[in-house]
Tab-separated table of N, CA and C in Angstrom:
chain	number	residue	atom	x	y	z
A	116	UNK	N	88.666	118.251	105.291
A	116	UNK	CA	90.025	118.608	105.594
A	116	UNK	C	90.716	117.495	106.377
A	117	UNK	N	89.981	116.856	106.865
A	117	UNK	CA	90.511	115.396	107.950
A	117	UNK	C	91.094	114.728	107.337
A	118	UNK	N	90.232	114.204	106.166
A	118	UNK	CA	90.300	112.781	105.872
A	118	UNK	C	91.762	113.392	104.279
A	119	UNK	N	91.709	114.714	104.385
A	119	UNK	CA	92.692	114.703	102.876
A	119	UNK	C	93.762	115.176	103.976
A	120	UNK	N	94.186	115.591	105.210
A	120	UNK	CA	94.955	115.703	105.758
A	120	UNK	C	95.880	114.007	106.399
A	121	UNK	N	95.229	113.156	106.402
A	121	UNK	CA	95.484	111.607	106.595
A	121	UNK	C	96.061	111.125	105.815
A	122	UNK	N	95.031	111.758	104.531
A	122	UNK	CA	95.874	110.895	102.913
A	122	UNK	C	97.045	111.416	102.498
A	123	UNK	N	97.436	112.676	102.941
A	123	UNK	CA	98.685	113.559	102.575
A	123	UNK	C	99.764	112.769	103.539
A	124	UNK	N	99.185	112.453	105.162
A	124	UNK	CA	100.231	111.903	105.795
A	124	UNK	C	100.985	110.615	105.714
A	125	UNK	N	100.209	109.832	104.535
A	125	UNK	CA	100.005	108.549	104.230
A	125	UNK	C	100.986	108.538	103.091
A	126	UNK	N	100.496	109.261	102.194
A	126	UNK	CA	100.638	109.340	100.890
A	126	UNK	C	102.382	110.066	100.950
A	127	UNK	N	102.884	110.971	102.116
A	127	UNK	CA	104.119	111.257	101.917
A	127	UNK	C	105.047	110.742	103.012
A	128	UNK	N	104.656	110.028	104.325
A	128	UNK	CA	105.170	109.206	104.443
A	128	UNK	C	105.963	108.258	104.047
A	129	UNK	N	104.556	107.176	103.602
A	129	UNK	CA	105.189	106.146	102.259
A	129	UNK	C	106.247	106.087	101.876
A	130	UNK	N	106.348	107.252	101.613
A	130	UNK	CA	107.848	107.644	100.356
A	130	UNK	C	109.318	107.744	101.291
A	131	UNK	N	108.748	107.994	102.575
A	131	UNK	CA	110.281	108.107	103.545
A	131	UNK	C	110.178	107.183	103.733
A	132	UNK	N	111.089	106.022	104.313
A	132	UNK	CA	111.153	105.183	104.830
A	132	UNK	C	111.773	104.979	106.661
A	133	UNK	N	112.640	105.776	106.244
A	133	UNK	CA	113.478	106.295	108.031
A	133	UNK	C	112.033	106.606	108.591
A	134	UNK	N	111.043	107.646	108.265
A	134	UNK	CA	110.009	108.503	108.738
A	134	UNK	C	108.797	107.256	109.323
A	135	UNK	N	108.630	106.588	108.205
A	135	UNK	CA	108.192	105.044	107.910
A	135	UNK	C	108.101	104.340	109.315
A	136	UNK	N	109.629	103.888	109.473
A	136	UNK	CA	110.110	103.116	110.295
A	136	UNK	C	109.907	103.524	111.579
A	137	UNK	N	109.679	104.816	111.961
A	137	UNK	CA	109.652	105.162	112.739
A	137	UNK	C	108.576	105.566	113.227
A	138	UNK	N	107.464	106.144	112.866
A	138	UNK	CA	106.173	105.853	113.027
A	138	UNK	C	105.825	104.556	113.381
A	139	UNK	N	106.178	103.794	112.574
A	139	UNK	CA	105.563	101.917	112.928
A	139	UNK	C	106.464	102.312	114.402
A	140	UNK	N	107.480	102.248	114.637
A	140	UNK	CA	108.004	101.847	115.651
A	140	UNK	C	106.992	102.671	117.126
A	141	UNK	N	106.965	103.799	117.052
A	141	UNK	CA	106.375	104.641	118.033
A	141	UNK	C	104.773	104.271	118.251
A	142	UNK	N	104.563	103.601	116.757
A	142	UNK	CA	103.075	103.083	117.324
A	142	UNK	C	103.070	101.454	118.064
A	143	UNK	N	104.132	101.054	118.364
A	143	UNK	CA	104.474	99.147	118.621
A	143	UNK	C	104.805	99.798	119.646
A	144	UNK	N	105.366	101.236	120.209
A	144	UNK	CA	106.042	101.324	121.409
A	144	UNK	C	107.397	101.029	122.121
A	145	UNK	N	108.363	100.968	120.146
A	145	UNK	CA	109.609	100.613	120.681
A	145	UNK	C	110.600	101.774	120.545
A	146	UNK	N	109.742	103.263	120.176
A	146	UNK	CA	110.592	104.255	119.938
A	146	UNK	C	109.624	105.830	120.226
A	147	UNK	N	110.315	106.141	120.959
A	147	UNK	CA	109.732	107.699	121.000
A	147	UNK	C	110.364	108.948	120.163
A	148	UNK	N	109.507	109.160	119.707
A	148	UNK	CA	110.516	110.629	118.530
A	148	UNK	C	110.653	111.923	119.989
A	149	UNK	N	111.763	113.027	119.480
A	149	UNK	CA	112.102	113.931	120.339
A	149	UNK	C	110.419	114.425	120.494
A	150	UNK	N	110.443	115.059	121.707
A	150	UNK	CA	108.639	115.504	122.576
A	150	UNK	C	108.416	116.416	121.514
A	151	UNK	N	109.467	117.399	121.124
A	151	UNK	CA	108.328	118.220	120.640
A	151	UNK	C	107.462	117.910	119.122
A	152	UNK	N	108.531	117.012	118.597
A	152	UNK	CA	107.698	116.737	117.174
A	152	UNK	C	106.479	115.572	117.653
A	153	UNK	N	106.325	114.580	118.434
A	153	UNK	CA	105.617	113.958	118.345
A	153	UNK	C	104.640	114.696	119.164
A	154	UNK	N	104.669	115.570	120.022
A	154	UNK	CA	103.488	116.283	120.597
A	154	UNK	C	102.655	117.164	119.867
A	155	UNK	N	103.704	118.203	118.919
A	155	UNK	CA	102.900	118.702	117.902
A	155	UNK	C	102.525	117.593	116.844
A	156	UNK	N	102.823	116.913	116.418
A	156	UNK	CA	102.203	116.362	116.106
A	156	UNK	C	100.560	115.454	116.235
A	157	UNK	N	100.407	114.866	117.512
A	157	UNK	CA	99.024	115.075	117.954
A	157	UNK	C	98.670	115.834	118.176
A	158	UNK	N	98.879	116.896	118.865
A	158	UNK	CA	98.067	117.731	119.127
A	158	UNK	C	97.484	118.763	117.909
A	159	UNK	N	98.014	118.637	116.503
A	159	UNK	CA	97.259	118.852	115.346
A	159	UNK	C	96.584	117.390	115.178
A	160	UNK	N	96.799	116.412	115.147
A	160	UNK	CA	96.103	115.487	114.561
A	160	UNK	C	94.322	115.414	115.865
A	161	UNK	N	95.129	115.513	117.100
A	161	UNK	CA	93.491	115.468	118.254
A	161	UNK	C	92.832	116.736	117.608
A	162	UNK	N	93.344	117.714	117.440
A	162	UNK	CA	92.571	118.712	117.250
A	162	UNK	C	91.724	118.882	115.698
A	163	UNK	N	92.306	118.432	114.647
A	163	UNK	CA	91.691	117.720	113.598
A	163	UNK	C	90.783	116.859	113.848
A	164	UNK	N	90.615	115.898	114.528
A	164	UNK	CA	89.639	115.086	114.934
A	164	UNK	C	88.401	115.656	115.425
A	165	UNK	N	89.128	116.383	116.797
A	165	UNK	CA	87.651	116.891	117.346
A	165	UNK	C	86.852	117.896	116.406
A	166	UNK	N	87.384	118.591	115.455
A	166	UNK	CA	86.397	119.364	114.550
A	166	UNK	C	85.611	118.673	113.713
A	167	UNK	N	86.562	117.389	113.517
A	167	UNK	CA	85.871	116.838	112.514
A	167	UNK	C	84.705	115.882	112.919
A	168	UNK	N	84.572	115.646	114.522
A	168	UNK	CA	83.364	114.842	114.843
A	168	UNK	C	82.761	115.674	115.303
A	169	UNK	N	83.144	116.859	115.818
A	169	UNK	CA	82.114	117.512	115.998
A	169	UNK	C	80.986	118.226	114.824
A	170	UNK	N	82.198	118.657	113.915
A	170	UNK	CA	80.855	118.629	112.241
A	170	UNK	C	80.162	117.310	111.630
A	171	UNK	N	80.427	115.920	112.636
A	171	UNK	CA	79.783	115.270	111.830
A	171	UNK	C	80.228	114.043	110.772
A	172	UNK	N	81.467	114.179	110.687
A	172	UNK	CA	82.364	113.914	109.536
A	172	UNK	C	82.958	112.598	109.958
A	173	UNK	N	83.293	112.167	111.201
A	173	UNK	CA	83.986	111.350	111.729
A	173	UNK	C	83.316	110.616	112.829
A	174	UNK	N	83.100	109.433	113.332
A	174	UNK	CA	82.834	108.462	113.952
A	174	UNK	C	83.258	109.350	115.225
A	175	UNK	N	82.185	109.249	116.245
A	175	UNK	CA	82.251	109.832	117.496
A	175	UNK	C	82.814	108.755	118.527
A	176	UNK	N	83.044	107.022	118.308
A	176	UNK	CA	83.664	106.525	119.405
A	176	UNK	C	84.981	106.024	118.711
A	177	UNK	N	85.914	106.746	117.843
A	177	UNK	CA	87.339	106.692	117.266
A	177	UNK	C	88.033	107.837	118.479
A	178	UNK	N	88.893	107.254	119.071
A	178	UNK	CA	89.945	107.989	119.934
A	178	UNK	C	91.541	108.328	119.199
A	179	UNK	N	92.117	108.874	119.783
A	179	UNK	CA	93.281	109.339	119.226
A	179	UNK	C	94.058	108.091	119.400
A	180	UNK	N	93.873	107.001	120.043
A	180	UNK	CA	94.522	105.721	120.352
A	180	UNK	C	94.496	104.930	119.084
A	181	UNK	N	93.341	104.663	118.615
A	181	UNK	CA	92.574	104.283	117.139
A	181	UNK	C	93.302	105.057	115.951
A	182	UNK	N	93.485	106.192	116.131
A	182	UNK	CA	93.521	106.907	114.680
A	182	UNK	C	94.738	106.506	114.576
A	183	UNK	N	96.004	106.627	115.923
A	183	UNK	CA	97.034	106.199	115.638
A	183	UNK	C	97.517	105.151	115.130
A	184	UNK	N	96.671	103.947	115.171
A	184	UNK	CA	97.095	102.686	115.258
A	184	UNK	C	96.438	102.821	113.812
A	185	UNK	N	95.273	102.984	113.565
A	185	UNK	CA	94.971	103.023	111.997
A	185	UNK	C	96.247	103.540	110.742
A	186	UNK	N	96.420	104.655	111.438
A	186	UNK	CA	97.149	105.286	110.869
A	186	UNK	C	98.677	104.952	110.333
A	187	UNK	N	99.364	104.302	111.565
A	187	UNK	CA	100.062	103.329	111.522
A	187	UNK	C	100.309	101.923	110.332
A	188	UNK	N	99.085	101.884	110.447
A	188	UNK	CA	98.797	100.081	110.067
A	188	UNK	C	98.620	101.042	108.662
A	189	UNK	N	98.119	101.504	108.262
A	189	UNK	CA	98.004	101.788	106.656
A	189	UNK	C	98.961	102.680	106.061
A	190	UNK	N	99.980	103.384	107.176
A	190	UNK	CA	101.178	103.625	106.662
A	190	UNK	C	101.954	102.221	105.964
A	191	UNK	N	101.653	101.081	106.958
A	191	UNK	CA	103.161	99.755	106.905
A	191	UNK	C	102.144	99.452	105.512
A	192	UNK	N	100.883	99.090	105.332
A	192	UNK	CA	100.033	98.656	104.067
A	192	UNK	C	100.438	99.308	102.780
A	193	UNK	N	100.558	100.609	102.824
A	193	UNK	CA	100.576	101.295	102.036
A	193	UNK	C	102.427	100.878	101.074
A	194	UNK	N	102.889	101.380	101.872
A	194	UNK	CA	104.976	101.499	101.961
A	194	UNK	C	105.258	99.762	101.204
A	195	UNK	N	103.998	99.022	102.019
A	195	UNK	CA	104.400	97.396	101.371
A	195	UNK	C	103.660	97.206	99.659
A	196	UNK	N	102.279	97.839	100.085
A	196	UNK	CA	102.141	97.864	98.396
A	196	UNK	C	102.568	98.584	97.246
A	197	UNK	N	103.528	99.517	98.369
A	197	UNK	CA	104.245	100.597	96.936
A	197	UNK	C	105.795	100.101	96.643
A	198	UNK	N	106.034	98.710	97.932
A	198	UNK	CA	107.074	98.853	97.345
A	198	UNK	C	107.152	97.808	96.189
A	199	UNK	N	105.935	97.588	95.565
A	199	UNK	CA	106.358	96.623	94.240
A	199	UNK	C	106.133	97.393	92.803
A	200	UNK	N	106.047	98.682	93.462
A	200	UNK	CA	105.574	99.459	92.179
A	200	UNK	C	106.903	100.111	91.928
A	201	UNK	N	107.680	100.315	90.667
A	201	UNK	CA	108.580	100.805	90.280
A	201	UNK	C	108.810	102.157	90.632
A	202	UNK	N	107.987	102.940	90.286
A	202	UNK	CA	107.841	104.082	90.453
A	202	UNK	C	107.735	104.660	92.171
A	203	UNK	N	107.663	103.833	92.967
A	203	UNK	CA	107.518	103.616	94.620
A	203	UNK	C	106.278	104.642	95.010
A	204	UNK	N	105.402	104.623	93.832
A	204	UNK	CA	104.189	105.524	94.615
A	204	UNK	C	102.979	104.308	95.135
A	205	UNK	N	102.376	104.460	96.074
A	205	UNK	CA	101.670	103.544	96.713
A	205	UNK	C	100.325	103.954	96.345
A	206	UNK	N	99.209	102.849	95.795
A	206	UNK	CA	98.269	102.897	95.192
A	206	UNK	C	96.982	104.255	95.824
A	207	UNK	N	97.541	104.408	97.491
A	207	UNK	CA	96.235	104.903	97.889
A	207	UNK	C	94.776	103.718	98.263
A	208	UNK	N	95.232	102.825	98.082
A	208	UNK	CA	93.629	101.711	97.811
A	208	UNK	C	93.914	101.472	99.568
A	209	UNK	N	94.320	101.420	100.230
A	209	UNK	CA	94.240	101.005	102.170
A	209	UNK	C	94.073	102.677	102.272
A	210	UNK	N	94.279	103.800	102.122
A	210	UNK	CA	94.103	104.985	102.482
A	210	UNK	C	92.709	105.586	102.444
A	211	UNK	N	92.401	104.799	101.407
A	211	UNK	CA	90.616	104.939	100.760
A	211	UNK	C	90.079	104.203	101.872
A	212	UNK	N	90.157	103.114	102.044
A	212	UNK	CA	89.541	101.947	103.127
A	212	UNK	C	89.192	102.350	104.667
A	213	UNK	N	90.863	103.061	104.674
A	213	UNK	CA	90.897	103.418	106.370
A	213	UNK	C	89.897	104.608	106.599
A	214	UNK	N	89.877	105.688	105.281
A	214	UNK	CA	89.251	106.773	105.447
A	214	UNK	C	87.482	106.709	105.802
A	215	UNK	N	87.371	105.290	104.874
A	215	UNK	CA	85.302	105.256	104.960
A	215	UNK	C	85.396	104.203	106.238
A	216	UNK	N	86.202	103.766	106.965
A	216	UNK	CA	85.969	103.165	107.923
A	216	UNK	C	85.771	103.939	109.180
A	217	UNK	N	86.525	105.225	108.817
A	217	UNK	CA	86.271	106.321	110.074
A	217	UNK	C	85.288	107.402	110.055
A	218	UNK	N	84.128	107.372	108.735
A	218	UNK	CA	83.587	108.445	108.346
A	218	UNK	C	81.697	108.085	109.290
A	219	UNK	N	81.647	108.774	109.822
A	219	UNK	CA	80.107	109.083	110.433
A	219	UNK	C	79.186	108.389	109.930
A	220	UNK	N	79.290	108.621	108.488
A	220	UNK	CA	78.055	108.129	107.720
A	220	UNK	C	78.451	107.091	106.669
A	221	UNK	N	77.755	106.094	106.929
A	221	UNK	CA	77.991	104.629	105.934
A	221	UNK	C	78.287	105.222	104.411
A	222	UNK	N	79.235	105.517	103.692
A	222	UNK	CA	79.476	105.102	102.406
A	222	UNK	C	80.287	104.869	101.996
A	223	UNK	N	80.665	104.608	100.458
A	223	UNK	CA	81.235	103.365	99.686
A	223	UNK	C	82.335	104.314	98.761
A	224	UNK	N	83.795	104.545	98.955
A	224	UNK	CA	84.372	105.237	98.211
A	224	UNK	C	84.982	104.751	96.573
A	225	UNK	N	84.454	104.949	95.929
A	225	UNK	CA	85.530	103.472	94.665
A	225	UNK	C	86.663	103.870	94.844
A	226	UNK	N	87.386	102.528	95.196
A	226	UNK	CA	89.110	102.311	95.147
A	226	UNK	C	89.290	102.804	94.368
A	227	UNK	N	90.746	103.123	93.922
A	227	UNK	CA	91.941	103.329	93.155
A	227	UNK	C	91.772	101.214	92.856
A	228	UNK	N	92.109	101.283	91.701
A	228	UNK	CA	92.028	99.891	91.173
A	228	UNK	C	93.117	99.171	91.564
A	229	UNK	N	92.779	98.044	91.387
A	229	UNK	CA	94.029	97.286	92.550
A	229	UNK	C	95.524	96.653	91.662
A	230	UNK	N	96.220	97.082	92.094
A	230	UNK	CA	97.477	96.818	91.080
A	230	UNK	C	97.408	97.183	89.765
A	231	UNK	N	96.702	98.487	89.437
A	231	UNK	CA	96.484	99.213	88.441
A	231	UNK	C	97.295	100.466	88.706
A	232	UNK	N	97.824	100.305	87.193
A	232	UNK	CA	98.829	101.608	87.022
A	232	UNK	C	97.984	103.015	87.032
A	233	UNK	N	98.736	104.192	87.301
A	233	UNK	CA	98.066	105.503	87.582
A	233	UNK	C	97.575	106.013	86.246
A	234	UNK	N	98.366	105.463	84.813
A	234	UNK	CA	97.928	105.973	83.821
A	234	UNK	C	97.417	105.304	82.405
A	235	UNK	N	96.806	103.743	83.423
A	235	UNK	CA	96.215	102.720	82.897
A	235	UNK	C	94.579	103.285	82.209
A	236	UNK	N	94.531	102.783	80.736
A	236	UNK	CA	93.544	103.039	80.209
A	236	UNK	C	92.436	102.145	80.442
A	237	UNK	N	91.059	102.512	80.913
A	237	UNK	CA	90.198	101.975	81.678
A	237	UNK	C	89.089	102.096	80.418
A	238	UNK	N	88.476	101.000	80.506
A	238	UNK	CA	86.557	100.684	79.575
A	238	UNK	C	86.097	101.967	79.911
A	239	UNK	N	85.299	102.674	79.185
A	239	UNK	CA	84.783	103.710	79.318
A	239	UNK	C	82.904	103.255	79.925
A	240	UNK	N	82.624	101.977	80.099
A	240	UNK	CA	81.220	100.835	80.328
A	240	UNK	C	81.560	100.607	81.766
A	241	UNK	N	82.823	99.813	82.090
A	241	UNK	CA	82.956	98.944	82.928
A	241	UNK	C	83.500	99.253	83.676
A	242	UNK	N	85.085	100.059	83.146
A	242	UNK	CA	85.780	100.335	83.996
A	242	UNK	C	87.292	99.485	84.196
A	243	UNK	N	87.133	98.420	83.222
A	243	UNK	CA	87.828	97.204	83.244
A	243	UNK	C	89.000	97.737	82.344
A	244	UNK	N	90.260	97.257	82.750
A	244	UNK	CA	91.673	97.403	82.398
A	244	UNK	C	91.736	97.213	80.912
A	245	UNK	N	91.859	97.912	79.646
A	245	UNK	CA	91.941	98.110	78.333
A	245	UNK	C	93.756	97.422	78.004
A	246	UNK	N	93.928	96.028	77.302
A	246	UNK	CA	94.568	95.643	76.537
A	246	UNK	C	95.209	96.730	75.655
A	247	UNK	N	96.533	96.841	75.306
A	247	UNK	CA	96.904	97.888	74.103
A	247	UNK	C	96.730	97.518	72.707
A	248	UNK	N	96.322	97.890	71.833
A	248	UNK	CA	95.896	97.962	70.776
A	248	UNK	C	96.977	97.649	70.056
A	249	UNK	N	96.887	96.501	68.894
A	249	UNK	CA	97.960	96.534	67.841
A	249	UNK	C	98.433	97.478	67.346
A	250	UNK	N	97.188	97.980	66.543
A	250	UNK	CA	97.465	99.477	65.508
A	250	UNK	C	97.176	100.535	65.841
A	251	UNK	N	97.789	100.781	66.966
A	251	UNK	CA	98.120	101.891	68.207
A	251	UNK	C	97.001	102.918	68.100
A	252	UNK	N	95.701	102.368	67.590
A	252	UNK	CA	94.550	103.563	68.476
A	252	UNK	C	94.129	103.031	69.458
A	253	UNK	N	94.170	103.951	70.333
A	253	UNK	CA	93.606	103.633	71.738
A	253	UNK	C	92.067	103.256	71.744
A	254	UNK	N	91.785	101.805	72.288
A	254	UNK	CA	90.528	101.246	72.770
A	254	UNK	C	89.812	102.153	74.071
A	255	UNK	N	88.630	102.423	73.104
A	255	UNK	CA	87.562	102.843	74.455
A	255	UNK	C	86.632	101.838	75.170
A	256	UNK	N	86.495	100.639	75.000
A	256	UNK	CA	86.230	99.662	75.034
A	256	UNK	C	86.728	98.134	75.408
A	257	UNK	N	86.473	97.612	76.990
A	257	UNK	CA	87.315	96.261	76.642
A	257	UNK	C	86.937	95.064	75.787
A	258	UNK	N	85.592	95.445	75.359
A	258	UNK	CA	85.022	94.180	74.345
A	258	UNK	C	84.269	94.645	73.574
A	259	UNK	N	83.458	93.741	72.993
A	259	UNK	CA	82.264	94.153	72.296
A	259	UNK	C	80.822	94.074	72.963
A	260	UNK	N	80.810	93.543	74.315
A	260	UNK	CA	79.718	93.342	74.742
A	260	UNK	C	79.591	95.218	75.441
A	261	UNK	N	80.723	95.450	76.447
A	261	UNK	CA	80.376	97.258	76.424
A	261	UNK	C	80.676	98.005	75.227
A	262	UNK	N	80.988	97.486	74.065
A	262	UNK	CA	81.027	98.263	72.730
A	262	UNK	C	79.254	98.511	72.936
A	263	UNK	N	78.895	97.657	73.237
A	263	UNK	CA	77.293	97.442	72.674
A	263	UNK	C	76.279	98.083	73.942
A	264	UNK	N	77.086	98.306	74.765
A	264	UNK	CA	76.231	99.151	75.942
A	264	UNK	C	76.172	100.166	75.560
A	265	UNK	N	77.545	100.980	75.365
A	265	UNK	CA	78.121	102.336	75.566
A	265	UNK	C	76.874	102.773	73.858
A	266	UNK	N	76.706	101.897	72.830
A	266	UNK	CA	76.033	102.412	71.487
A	266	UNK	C	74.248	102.245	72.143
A	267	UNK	N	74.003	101.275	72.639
A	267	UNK	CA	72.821	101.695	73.158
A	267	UNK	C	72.380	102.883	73.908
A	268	UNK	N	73.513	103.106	74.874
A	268	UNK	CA	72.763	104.527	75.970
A	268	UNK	C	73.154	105.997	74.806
A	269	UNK	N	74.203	105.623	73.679
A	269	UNK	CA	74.189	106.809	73.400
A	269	UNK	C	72.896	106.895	72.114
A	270	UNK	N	72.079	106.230	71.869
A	270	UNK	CA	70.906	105.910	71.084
A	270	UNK	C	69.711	106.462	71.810
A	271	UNK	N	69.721	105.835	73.145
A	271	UNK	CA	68.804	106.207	74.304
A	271	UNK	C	68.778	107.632	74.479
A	272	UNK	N	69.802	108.456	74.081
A	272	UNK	CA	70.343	109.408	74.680
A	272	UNK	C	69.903	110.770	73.648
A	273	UNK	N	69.628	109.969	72.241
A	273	UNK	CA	69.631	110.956	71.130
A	273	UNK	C	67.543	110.913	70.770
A	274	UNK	N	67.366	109.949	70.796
A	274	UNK	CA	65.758	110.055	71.115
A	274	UNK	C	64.959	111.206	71.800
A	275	UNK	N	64.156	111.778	70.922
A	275	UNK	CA	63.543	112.893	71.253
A	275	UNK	C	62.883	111.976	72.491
């Protein structure tokens, strides 16, 4: 609930910019929002935290000083890499980053692909960005070398 409560704040942020601006600013210390929104506001975000290190979930020496400034910094990351995307949605790829950097236990989230569109057709082997097809059937495949993987494991696969 932490870490998808971060990405929601990230992820709809982004999209304001006044909201944006103003966050960066309150985390540099050149603007205070009226008390009561920025108080409720931590005081759901501390209290999110402490459940979440106390189950385990979250790095036990991250302070509310940290989360802010994280939080911050991958808001301005985020807002800058979305703003080259037409569509002004921001990849998520610094939201992923910030999230396994704060998580208890060492692991490895796969990005959102980097300057990859949301409804970019991907190698079904590799994973690698699929070229569009002349004669408009869609490639499952970016070559012939994972043409030749993807026919082996499904060979491997049919073997009694």
């Amino acid at each position: 609930m932490f870490f998808r409560f971060l990405a929601s704040v990230v992820r709809l942020t982004s999209r304001n910019k006044a909201l944006c601006d103003a966050l960066e600013a309150a985390g540099a210390g050149h603007f205070a929002p009226s008390p009561g929104a920025g108080r409720d506001f931590d005081e759901a975000l501390e209290a999110l935290l402490t459940r979440a290190q106390r189950a385990g979930a979250v790095r036990r020496d991250v302070g509310m000083t940290d989360l802010r400034a994280l939080l911050v910094g991958c808001l301005s990351m985020e807002r800058a890499r979305g703003a080259g995307d037409p569509e002004g949605d921001a990849s998520g790829r610094m939201t992923a980053l910030m999230c396994d950097a704060l998580r208890a236990t060492p692991s490895v989230t796969k990005l959102p692909p980097e300057g990859g569109k949301r409804n970019e057709s991907r190698c079904e082997v590799c994973g690698g960005a699929l070229a569009v097809a002349r004669t408009g059937r869609p490639a499952r495949y970016c070559g012939g070398a994972c043409r030749q993987k993807a026919h082996r494991a499904r060979g491997r696969t049919r073997r009694p």
